[in-house]
Amino acid sequence: MNMNMASSLENSPFLQACRRERAAHTPVWLMRQAGRYMHEYRELRARYSMMDMITTPELAAEVTLQPIEAFDLDAAIIFADILPPLVGMGLNLDFVPGIGPLLDNPISTIYDIERLSTPPAEQTILRYTLTAIRLASEELTSRGIPLIGFAGAPFTLASYAIEGRGSKTYAKTKSLMMREPEAWGRLMKKLVTVQADYLLKQVEAGASALQVFDSWAGAALSQADYLRYVRPYNVELFRTLQQANVPIINFSAGTAAYIDDVAACGGDVIGVDWRMPLDWFWTRIGEEKAIQGNLDPIALMAPWPELRARIDDVLNRANGRPGHIFNLGHGILPTTPRDHVKRLVDYVHEQTNHRQPTGDSES
Ligand code: CP3
């Protein structure tokens, strides 16, 4: 990488917004931006399984670039999933059509937890993702586009390790937590070890920023349980990640009621869902943090005038303040019309070109 390429990456609107610097326009990327709503993705997926795509670096890098070729996005996210770290720990992962991810040997006892390994990423299937990051970041750097690495937060990963699949009630996870708080602590510490190592190695491999997905904490936990059973481990994870010297995005969903506690765990950018307005979130997390969000993913299905009004609402609530990264409040859905993604990205850029803050920010 030459110096010019490095500086155009550092001065990209996405990294500037992460640092709360004024950018040429509000940067935009979309969670799950590589996926089934794109025909290019579906064509590859028809030939390869999800696991094959994740563990073949050339394929993962290609899929990472698909949305970058198709839209004027300000950041790429490496194509992978949050669950493969569990494979290195000893769990069997498969992606089953119509069901989603499935682990056929989930953990349920303290003995299972003691048996979980914590190998470094390069000794597990995560090494393929690290190689994919090297391939994709080389290509993206030459285009001035930062690559985001990611991993699941300990609670969200623990929920899959215990339930074996997605859950509505998180009954097994919360029962273990309440019944055996010490075993829970052991599990969460092991997950912090594995995830911190994996995330730091993603930066060594070429990721310019990291996002930690705590997707299910809010759906499962009261504020009191979040503070007791999640916060200490998230604090430890974010504290360890600081040594990477790249922006860290702390994303969760369903946590509006205690978003200040979520933000206090760490991260330079707080990723928020669509359940409350952007300015409501920003007031609570504090202006010293950048914010990412928060269009309802279903709004992309609405007719353009309605979609545009909802984009305007997010932008008006951000009010041109430096430190806003436009995104959805959660992942893009497979039924999203592709042409709305293009219109969204172009519209955010048009509307925010050199925009200055105006008047009062609270509305
Ligand atoms: O954002 C991106 O484009 C990067 C790739 C990415 C995937 N999964 C690819 C994927 C990312 C960042 C994830 C994260 C992920 N995976 C999360 C956290 C994000 C969130 O939504 O809150 C979670 C909970 C998972 C676990 C997971 N993986 C589920 C529940 C599913 C099934 C749901 C579904 O959409 O089918 C997956 C599969 C998955 N991960 C797909 C993709 C593109 C679909 C696989 C397919 O092609 O069939």
Short mmCIF file of C-alpha atoms and ligand atoms in Angstrom, two decimals:
data_model
loop_
_atom_site.label_atom_id
_atom_site.label_comp_id
_atom_site.label_asym_id
_atom_site.label_seq_id
_atom_site.Cartn_x
_atom_site.Cartn_y
_atom_site.Cartn_z
CA MET A 1 0.00 0.00 0.00
CA ASN A 2 1.46 3.42 -0.88
CA MET A 3 1.03 6.53 1.27
CA ASN A 4 -1.59 8.12 -0.99
CA MET A 5 -3.78 5.06 -0.85
CA ALA A 6 -3.47 4.91 2.93
CA SER A 7 -4.43 8.55 3.32
CA SER A 8 -7.40 8.36 0.95
CA LEU A 9 -8.64 5.46 3.07
CA GLU A 10 -8.10 7.35 6.34
CA ASN A 11 -9.87 10.39 4.84
CA SER A 12 -12.79 8.37 3.52
CA PRO A 13 -16.18 9.73 4.65
CA PHE A 14 -16.85 6.52 6.63
CA LEU A 15 -13.67 6.69 8.75
CA GLN A 16 -14.04 10.45 9.14
CA ALA A 17 -17.57 10.00 10.47
CA CYS A 18 -16.38 7.26 12.85
CA ARG A 19 -13.95 9.86 14.27
CA ARG A 20 -16.74 12.49 14.30
CA GLU A 21 -14.93 14.63 11.73
CA ARG A 22 -16.86 16.55 9.09
CA ALA A 23 -17.02 14.46 5.89
CA ALA A 24 -17.78 15.39 2.28
CA HIS A 25 -21.13 13.62 2.65
CA THR A 26 -22.89 11.39 5.17
CA PRO A 27 -21.41 7.92 4.61
CA VAL A 28 -23.80 5.04 4.05
CA TRP A 29 -23.51 1.26 4.20
CA LEU A 30 -26.14 -1.37 5.01
CA MET A 31 -25.96 -4.22 7.48
CA ARG A 32 -26.10 -7.53 5.52
CA GLN A 33 -25.44 -5.56 2.33
CA ALA A 34 -24.06 -8.72 0.66
CA GLY A 35 -26.97 -11.12 0.49
CA ARG A 36 -29.96 -12.68 -1.12
CA TYR A 37 -31.62 -9.45 -2.34
CA MET A 38 -28.79 -9.35 -4.95
CA HIS A 39 -29.02 -11.69 -7.95
CA GLU A 40 -25.19 -11.88 -8.10
CA TYR A 41 -25.23 -13.31 -4.58
CA ARG A 42 -28.06 -15.77 -5.30
CA GLU A 43 -26.25 -17.04 -8.38
CA LEU A 44 -23.14 -17.92 -6.35
CA ARG A 45 -25.23 -19.32 -3.47
CA ALA A 46 -26.96 -21.69 -5.92
CA ARG A 47 -23.55 -23.27 -6.58
CA TYR A 48 -21.96 -23.16 -3.11
CA SER A 49 -23.16 -23.72 0.44
CA MET A 50 -22.98 -20.90 2.98
CA MET A 51 -20.07 -22.68 4.73
CA ASP A 52 -18.23 -23.13 1.41
CA MET A 53 -18.60 -19.45 0.66
CA ILE A 54 -17.30 -18.44 4.09
CA THR A 55 -14.35 -20.86 3.98
CA THR A 56 -13.24 -20.12 0.41
CA PRO A 57 -11.44 -16.78 0.66
CA GLU A 58 -11.75 -15.95 -3.05
CA LEU A 59 -15.54 -16.46 -2.89
CA ALA A 60 -15.93 -14.53 0.36
CA ALA A 61 -13.89 -11.64 -1.07
CA GLU A 62 -15.95 -11.68 -4.26
CA VAL A 63 -19.24 -11.54 -2.34
CA THR A 64 -17.86 -8.73 -0.16
CA LEU A 65 -17.25 -6.70 -3.32
CA GLN A 66 -20.63 -7.40 -4.98
CA PRO A 67 -22.55 -4.59 -3.25
CA ILE A 68 -19.58 -2.24 -3.73
CA GLU A 69 -19.71 -2.82 -7.49
CA ALA A 70 -23.48 -2.39 -7.57
CA PHE A 71 -23.92 0.69 -5.35
CA ASP A 72 -21.95 3.77 -4.32
CA LEU A 73 -21.51 2.50 -0.74
CA ASP A 74 -18.98 4.12 1.61
CA ALA A 75 -17.81 0.93 3.34
CA ALA A 76 -17.66 -2.80 2.73
CA ILE A 77 -18.19 -5.49 5.38
CA ILE A 78 -16.35 -8.77 5.08
CA PHE A 79 -18.59 -11.64 4.01
CA ALA A 80 -18.68 -14.12 6.90
CA ASP A 81 -21.06 -14.87 9.76
CA ILE A 82 -21.02 -14.40 13.52
CA LEU A 83 -21.19 -18.14 14.25
CA PRO A 84 -17.96 -19.74 12.87
CA PRO A 85 -15.95 -18.83 16.02
CA LEU A 86 -18.09 -21.45 17.79
CA VAL A 87 -16.67 -24.12 15.46
CA GLY A 88 -13.15 -23.53 16.77
CA MET A 89 -14.54 -23.81 20.31
CA GLY A 90 -15.87 -27.29 19.55
CA LEU A 91 -19.43 -26.86 18.25
CA ASN A 92 -20.75 -28.26 14.96
CA LEU A 93 -22.25 -25.53 12.79
CA ASP A 94 -24.39 -25.90 9.71
CA PHE A 95 -26.61 -23.48 7.80
CA VAL A 96 -29.81 -25.35 7.02
CA PRO A 97 -32.06 -24.04 4.24
CA GLY A 98 -35.38 -22.87 5.67
CA ILE A 99 -34.14 -23.00 9.27
CA GLY A 100 -30.97 -20.94 9.40
CA PRO A 101 -27.91 -21.72 11.46
CA LEU A 102 -27.99 -24.95 13.47
CA LEU A 103 -25.52 -26.35 16.06
CA ASP A 104 -26.16 -30.04 16.73
CA ASN A 105 -24.11 -30.25 19.96
CA PRO A 106 -25.17 -27.16 21.94
CA ILE A 107 -23.85 -26.72 25.47
CA SER A 108 -26.00 -27.19 28.55
CA THR A 109 -23.80 -27.97 31.55
CA ILE A 110 -20.75 -26.60 33.33
CA TYR A 111 -18.82 -29.60 31.96
CA ASP A 112 -19.67 -28.58 28.40
CA ILE A 113 -18.41 -25.09 29.16
CA GLU A 114 -15.16 -26.41 30.67
CA ARG A 115 -14.58 -28.47 27.52
CA LEU A 116 -14.87 -25.48 25.14
CA SER A 117 -11.51 -24.61 23.58
CA THR A 118 -10.25 -21.08 22.97
CA PRO A 119 -7.79 -21.48 20.09
CA PRO A 120 -6.37 -18.47 18.26
CA ALA A 121 -8.21 -17.61 15.05
CA GLU A 122 -5.47 -18.76 12.68
CA GLN A 123 -5.72 -22.32 14.08
CA THR A 124 -9.45 -22.58 13.25
CA ILE A 125 -11.73 -22.11 10.23
CA LEU A 126 -11.56 -18.38 11.01
CA ARG A 127 -8.24 -18.36 9.15
CA TYR A 128 -10.18 -18.43 5.87
CA THR A 129 -11.96 -15.24 6.85
CA LEU A 130 -8.63 -13.63 7.75
CA THR A 131 -7.36 -14.53 4.27
CA ALA A 132 -10.58 -13.19 2.72
CA ILE A 133 -9.97 -9.91 4.58
CA ARG A 134 -6.45 -9.71 3.12
CA LEU A 135 -7.80 -10.25 -0.41
CA ALA A 136 -10.79 -7.92 -0.11
CA SER A 137 -8.96 -5.11 1.70
CA GLU A 138 -6.23 -5.01 -0.93
CA GLU A 139 -8.80 -4.46 -3.65
CA LEU A 140 -10.89 -2.02 -1.58
CA THR A 141 -7.92 0.07 -0.46
CA SER A 142 -7.06 0.82 -4.08
CA ARG A 143 -10.60 2.21 -4.40
CA GLY A 144 -10.41 4.23 -1.15
CA ILE A 145 -13.13 2.14 0.51
CA PRO A 146 -12.65 0.89 4.07
CA LEU A 147 -13.42 -2.71 4.99
CA ILE A 148 -15.30 -3.44 8.22
CA GLY A 149 -14.42 -6.61 10.13
CA PHE A 150 -16.96 -7.99 12.60
CA ALA A 151 -17.80 -10.55 15.24
CA GLY A 152 -20.70 -11.37 17.53
CA ALA A 153 -20.78 -10.03 21.09
CA PRO A 154 -20.44 -12.67 23.83
CA PHE A 155 -24.14 -12.74 24.79
CA THR A 156 -25.41 -13.18 21.24
CA LEU A 157 -22.88 -15.96 20.60
CA ALA A 158 -23.66 -17.59 23.96
CA SER A 159 -27.34 -17.69 23.02
CA TYR A 160 -26.54 -19.72 19.87
CA ALA A 161 -24.06 -21.95 21.74
CA ILE A 162 -26.76 -22.81 24.31
CA GLU A 163 -29.96 -22.83 22.23
CA GLY A 164 -28.28 -24.42 19.19
CA ARG A 165 -30.32 -22.13 16.93
CA GLY A 166 -32.27 -18.88 16.91
CA SER A 167 -34.75 -18.53 19.76
CA LYS A 168 -37.84 -16.51 20.64
CA THR A 169 -37.60 -16.75 24.44
CA TYR A 170 -33.91 -17.51 25.11
CA ALA A 171 -35.24 -19.83 27.82
CA LYS A 172 -32.22 -22.15 27.92
CA THR A 173 -29.74 -19.29 27.80
CA LYS A 174 -31.41 -17.33 30.59
CA SER A 175 -31.98 -20.44 32.70
CA LEU A 176 -28.28 -21.28 32.59
CA MET A 177 -27.44 -17.67 33.39
CA MET A 178 -29.78 -17.58 36.40
CA ARG A 179 -29.14 -21.12 37.63
CA GLU A 180 -25.35 -21.19 37.28
CA PRO A 181 -23.99 -17.66 37.29
CA GLU A 182 -20.42 -18.92 37.74
CA ALA A 183 -20.62 -21.24 34.75
CA TRP A 184 -22.16 -18.34 32.81
CA GLY A 185 -19.16 -16.18 33.72
CA ARG A 186 -16.75 -18.90 32.55
CA LEU A 187 -18.58 -19.15 29.22
CA MET A 188 -18.67 -15.39 28.67
CA LYS A 189 -14.95 -15.09 29.51
CA LYS A 190 -14.07 -17.79 26.99
CA LEU A 191 -16.14 -16.01 24.37
CA VAL A 192 -14.40 -12.69 25.12
CA THR A 193 -11.02 -14.42 24.69
CA VAL A 194 -11.95 -15.93 21.33
CA GLN A 195 -13.71 -12.83 19.97
CA ALA A 196 -11.03 -10.35 21.06
CA ASP A 197 -8.31 -12.44 19.41
CA TYR A 198 -10.37 -12.86 16.22
CA LEU A 199 -11.24 -9.15 15.96
CA LEU A 200 -7.66 -7.98 16.57
CA LYS A 201 -6.44 -10.37 13.87
CA GLN A 202 -9.03 -9.01 11.45
CA VAL A 203 -7.39 -5.59 11.86
CA GLU A 204 -3.93 -7.10 11.29
CA ALA A 205 -5.32 -8.68 8.12
CA GLY A 206 -6.57 -5.32 6.80
CA ALA A 207 -9.89 -4.36 8.40
CA SER A 208 -10.14 -0.56 8.89
CA ALA A 209 -12.95 -0.71 11.47
CA LEU A 210 -14.71 -3.36 13.54
CA GLN A 211 -18.38 -3.95 14.33
CA VAL A 212 -19.50 -6.01 17.30
CA PHE A 213 -23.03 -7.43 16.83
CA ASP A 214 -25.01 -7.89 20.04
CA SER A 215 -28.12 -8.61 18.03
CA TRP A 216 -30.17 -10.50 20.59
CA ALA A 217 -29.28 -8.92 23.96
CA GLY A 218 -32.22 -6.52 23.80
CA ALA A 219 -34.75 -9.16 22.77
CA ALA A 220 -33.72 -11.35 25.70
CA LEU A 221 -32.66 -9.22 28.64
CA SER A 222 -33.97 -6.71 31.14
CA GLN A 223 -31.74 -3.78 32.01
CA ALA A 224 -30.84 -5.40 35.33
CA ASP A 225 -29.80 -8.67 33.66
CA TYR A 226 -27.89 -6.80 30.96
CA LEU A 227 -25.93 -4.92 33.63
CA ARG A 228 -25.21 -8.05 35.62
CA TYR A 229 -24.66 -10.76 33.01
CA VAL A 230 -23.50 -8.88 29.89
CA ARG A 231 -21.97 -5.52 30.65
CA PRO A 232 -18.78 -6.72 32.42
CA TYR A 233 -17.87 -8.94 29.48
CA ASN A 234 -18.67 -6.34 26.82
CA VAL A 235 -16.59 -3.80 28.77
CA GLU A 236 -13.67 -6.23 28.78
CA LEU A 237 -14.06 -6.93 25.05
CA PHE A 238 -14.23 -3.24 24.02
CA ARG A 239 -11.34 -2.38 26.36
CA THR A 240 -9.15 -5.05 24.74
CA LEU A 241 -10.09 -3.91 21.23
CA GLN A 242 -8.84 -0.38 21.88
CA GLN A 243 -5.29 -1.57 21.17
CA ALA A 244 -6.23 -2.11 17.52
CA ASN A 245 -6.45 1.67 17.03
CA VAL A 246 -9.35 1.48 14.61
CA PRO A 247 -12.93 2.69 15.14
CA ILE A 248 -15.16 0.17 16.92
CA ILE A 249 -18.93 0.04 16.24
CA ASN A 250 -21.04 -1.29 19.10
CA PHE A 251 -24.32 -2.50 17.53
CA SER A 252 -27.31 -3.96 19.33
CA ALA A 253 -31.04 -4.16 18.69
CA GLY A 254 -34.01 -3.89 21.03
CA THR A 255 -31.91 -2.07 23.63
CA ALA A 256 -33.44 1.43 23.40
CA ALA A 257 -34.66 1.22 27.00
CA TYR A 258 -31.07 0.99 28.27
CA ILE A 259 -29.05 2.30 25.32
CA ASP A 260 -26.99 4.52 27.66
CA ASP A 261 -25.78 1.37 29.47
CA VAL A 262 -25.03 -0.29 26.12
CA ALA A 263 -23.01 2.73 24.95
CA ALA A 264 -21.13 2.91 28.26
CA CYS A 265 -19.73 -0.60 27.58
CA GLY A 266 -17.51 0.92 24.89
CA GLY A 267 -17.16 1.55 21.18
CA ASP A 268 -16.56 4.77 19.24
CA VAL A 269 -19.75 4.43 17.20
CA ILE A 270 -23.05 3.17 18.61
CA GLY A 271 -25.22 1.27 16.13
CA VAL A 272 -28.91 1.77 16.94
CA ASP A 273 -32.10 0.09 15.75
CA TRP A 274 -35.17 1.84 14.31
CA ARG A 275 -37.40 1.65 17.37
CA MET A 276 -36.76 5.22 18.53
CA PRO A 277 -35.78 8.32 16.51
CA LEU A 278 -32.08 8.89 15.81
CA ASP A 279 -31.85 12.13 17.82
CA TRP A 280 -33.52 10.43 20.81
CA PHE A 281 -30.74 7.80 20.73
CA TRP A 282 -27.97 10.36 20.20
CA THR A 283 -29.05 12.42 23.23
CA ARG A 284 -28.85 9.30 25.40
CA ILE A 285 -25.57 7.90 24.14
CA GLY A 286 -23.93 11.36 24.27
CA GLU A 287 -22.53 13.59 21.53
CA GLU A 288 -18.98 12.36 22.18
CA LYS A 289 -19.95 9.13 20.42
CA ALA A 290 -20.67 8.74 16.71
CA ILE A 291 -23.95 7.06 15.77
CA GLN A 292 -24.91 4.56 13.07
CA GLY A 293 -28.47 4.00 11.89
CA ASN A 294 -31.37 3.88 11.84
CA LEU A 295 -33.84 3.40 8.98
CA ASP A 296 -36.35 0.57 9.48
CA PRO A 297 -35.24 -2.14 6.98
CA ILE A 298 -38.89 -2.63 5.99
CA ALA A 299 -39.01 1.01 4.80
CA LEU A 300 -36.96 -0.16 1.79
CA MET A 301 -40.09 -2.09 0.72
CA ALA A 302 -42.28 1.06 0.77
CA PRO A 303 -43.05 3.13 -2.35
CA TRP A 304 -40.25 5.64 -3.05
CA PRO A 305 -42.07 8.78 -1.74
CA GLU A 306 -42.67 7.07 1.61
CA LEU A 307 -39.12 5.66 1.70
CA ARG A 308 -37.71 9.10 0.84
CA ALA A 309 -39.73 10.75 3.63
CA ARG A 310 -38.29 8.23 6.12
CA ILE A 311 -34.73 8.80 4.88
CA ASP A 312 -35.35 12.57 5.22
CA ASP A 313 -36.52 12.03 8.78
CA VAL A 314 -33.31 10.19 9.75
CA LEU A 315 -31.16 12.87 8.05
CA ASN A 316 -33.12 15.73 9.65
CA ARG A 317 -32.67 14.21 13.07
CA ALA A 318 -28.92 13.82 12.46
CA ASN A 319 -29.06 17.45 11.30
CA GLY A 320 -25.68 17.37 9.58
CA ARG A 321 -23.81 16.85 12.83
CA PRO A 322 -20.45 15.15 12.19
CA GLY A 323 -20.43 11.54 13.33
CA HIS A 324 -23.53 10.14 11.64
CA ILE A 325 -23.15 6.98 9.55
CA PHE A 326 -26.34 6.24 7.66
CA ASN A 327 -27.43 2.60 7.93
CA LEU A 328 -30.50 0.49 8.58
CA GLY A 329 -31.64 -0.26 12.12
CA HIS A 330 -30.97 -3.96 11.43
CA GLY A 331 -30.02 -6.19 8.49
CA ILE A 332 -31.45 -5.74 4.99
CA LEU A 333 -34.11 -8.33 4.10
CA PRO A 334 -33.88 -10.73 1.13
CA THR A 335 -37.09 -9.31 -0.44
CA THR A 336 -35.70 -5.76 -0.67
CA PRO A 337 -36.00 -4.21 -4.16
CA ARG A 338 -32.49 -3.66 -5.42
CA ASP A 339 -33.41 -0.42 -7.12
CA HIS A 340 -34.48 1.07 -3.78
CA VAL A 341 -31.03 0.33 -2.37
CA LYS A 342 -29.47 2.30 -5.22
CA ARG A 343 -31.88 5.20 -4.76
CA LEU A 344 -31.28 5.24 -1.00
CA VAL A 345 -27.49 5.39 -1.30
CA ASP A 346 -27.52 8.07 -4.02
CA TYR A 347 -30.16 10.11 -2.20
CA VAL A 348 -28.25 10.18 1.10
CA HIS A 349 -25.16 11.40 -0.76
CA GLU A 350 -27.09 14.09 -2.70
CA GLN A 351 -28.87 15.38 0.37
CA THR A 352 -25.78 15.58 2.55
CA ASN A 353 -23.15 16.96 0.19
CA HIS A 354 -21.33 19.49 2.38
CA ARG A 355 -24.40 19.88 4.53
CA GLN A 356 -23.94 22.17 7.54
CA PRO A 357 -25.85 21.87 10.79
CA THR A 358 -28.83 24.20 10.99
CA GLY A 359 -30.45 25.59 14.13
CA ASP A 360 -31.60 23.49 17.02
CA SER A 361 -30.79 19.77 17.00
CA GLU A 362 -33.62 18.52 19.27
CA SER A 363 -37.01 18.15 17.64
O1 CP3 B 1 -23.48 -7.73 6.51
C1 CP3 B 1 -22.93 -8.43 5.63
O2 CP3 B 1 -23.18 -8.31 4.42
C2 CP3 B 1 -21.82 -9.39 6.06
C3 CP3 B 1 -22.22 -10.73 6.25
C4 CP3 B 1 -23.03 -11.17 7.48
C5 CP3 B 1 -23.79 -12.37 7.45
N1 CP3 B 1 -24.23 -12.62 8.70
C6 CP3 B 1 -24.00 -13.21 6.28
C7 CP3 B 1 -25.14 -14.12 6.26
C8 CP3 B 1 -23.10 -10.66 8.76
C9 CP3 B 1 -22.52 -9.38 9.33
C10 CP3 B 1 -23.85 -11.59 9.54
C11 CP3 B 1 -24.07 -11.44 10.97
C12 CP3 B 1 -25.01 -12.35 11.65
N2 CP3 B 1 -25.26 -13.67 11.42
C13 CP3 B 1 -25.77 -11.97 12.77
C14 CP3 B 1 -25.74 -10.63 13.42
C15 CP3 B 1 -26.36 -9.62 12.56
C16 CP3 B 1 -27.82 -9.43 12.78
O3 CP3 B 1 -28.59 -9.65 11.84
O4 CP3 B 1 -28.15 -9.01 13.88
C17 CP3 B 1 -26.52 -13.09 13.18
C18 CP3 B 1 -27.51 -13.14 14.32
C19 CP3 B 1 -26.18 -14.15 12.33
C20 CP3 B 1 -26.65 -15.55 12.40
C21 CP3 B 1 -27.32 -15.93 11.15
N3 CP3 B 1 -26.66 -16.21 9.96
C22 CP3 B 1 -28.70 -16.11 10.94
C23 CP3 B 1 -29.77 -15.91 11.99
C24 CP3 B 1 -28.86 -16.52 9.61
C25 CP3 B 1 -30.12 -16.97 8.95
C26 CP3 B 1 -31.02 -15.83 8.65
C27 CP3 B 1 -31.04 -15.58 7.18
O5 CP3 B 1 -31.01 -14.40 6.79
O6 CP3 B 1 -31.11 -16.56 6.45
C28 CP3 B 1 -27.58 -16.52 9.00
C29 CP3 B 1 -27.27 -16.83 7.59
C30 CP3 B 1 -26.60 -15.73 6.82
N4 CP3 B 1 -25.54 -14.99 7.25
C31 CP3 B 1 -26.91 -15.35 5.49
C32 CP3 B 1 -25.99 -14.35 5.13
C33 CP3 B 1 -25.86 -13.64 3.81
C34 CP3 B 1 -27.96 -15.97 4.62
C35 CP3 B 1 -27.41 -17.25 4.13
C36 CP3 B 1 -27.97 -17.68 2.80
O7 CP3 B 1 -27.50 -17.22 1.77
O8 CP3 B 1 -28.87 -18.54 2.82
#
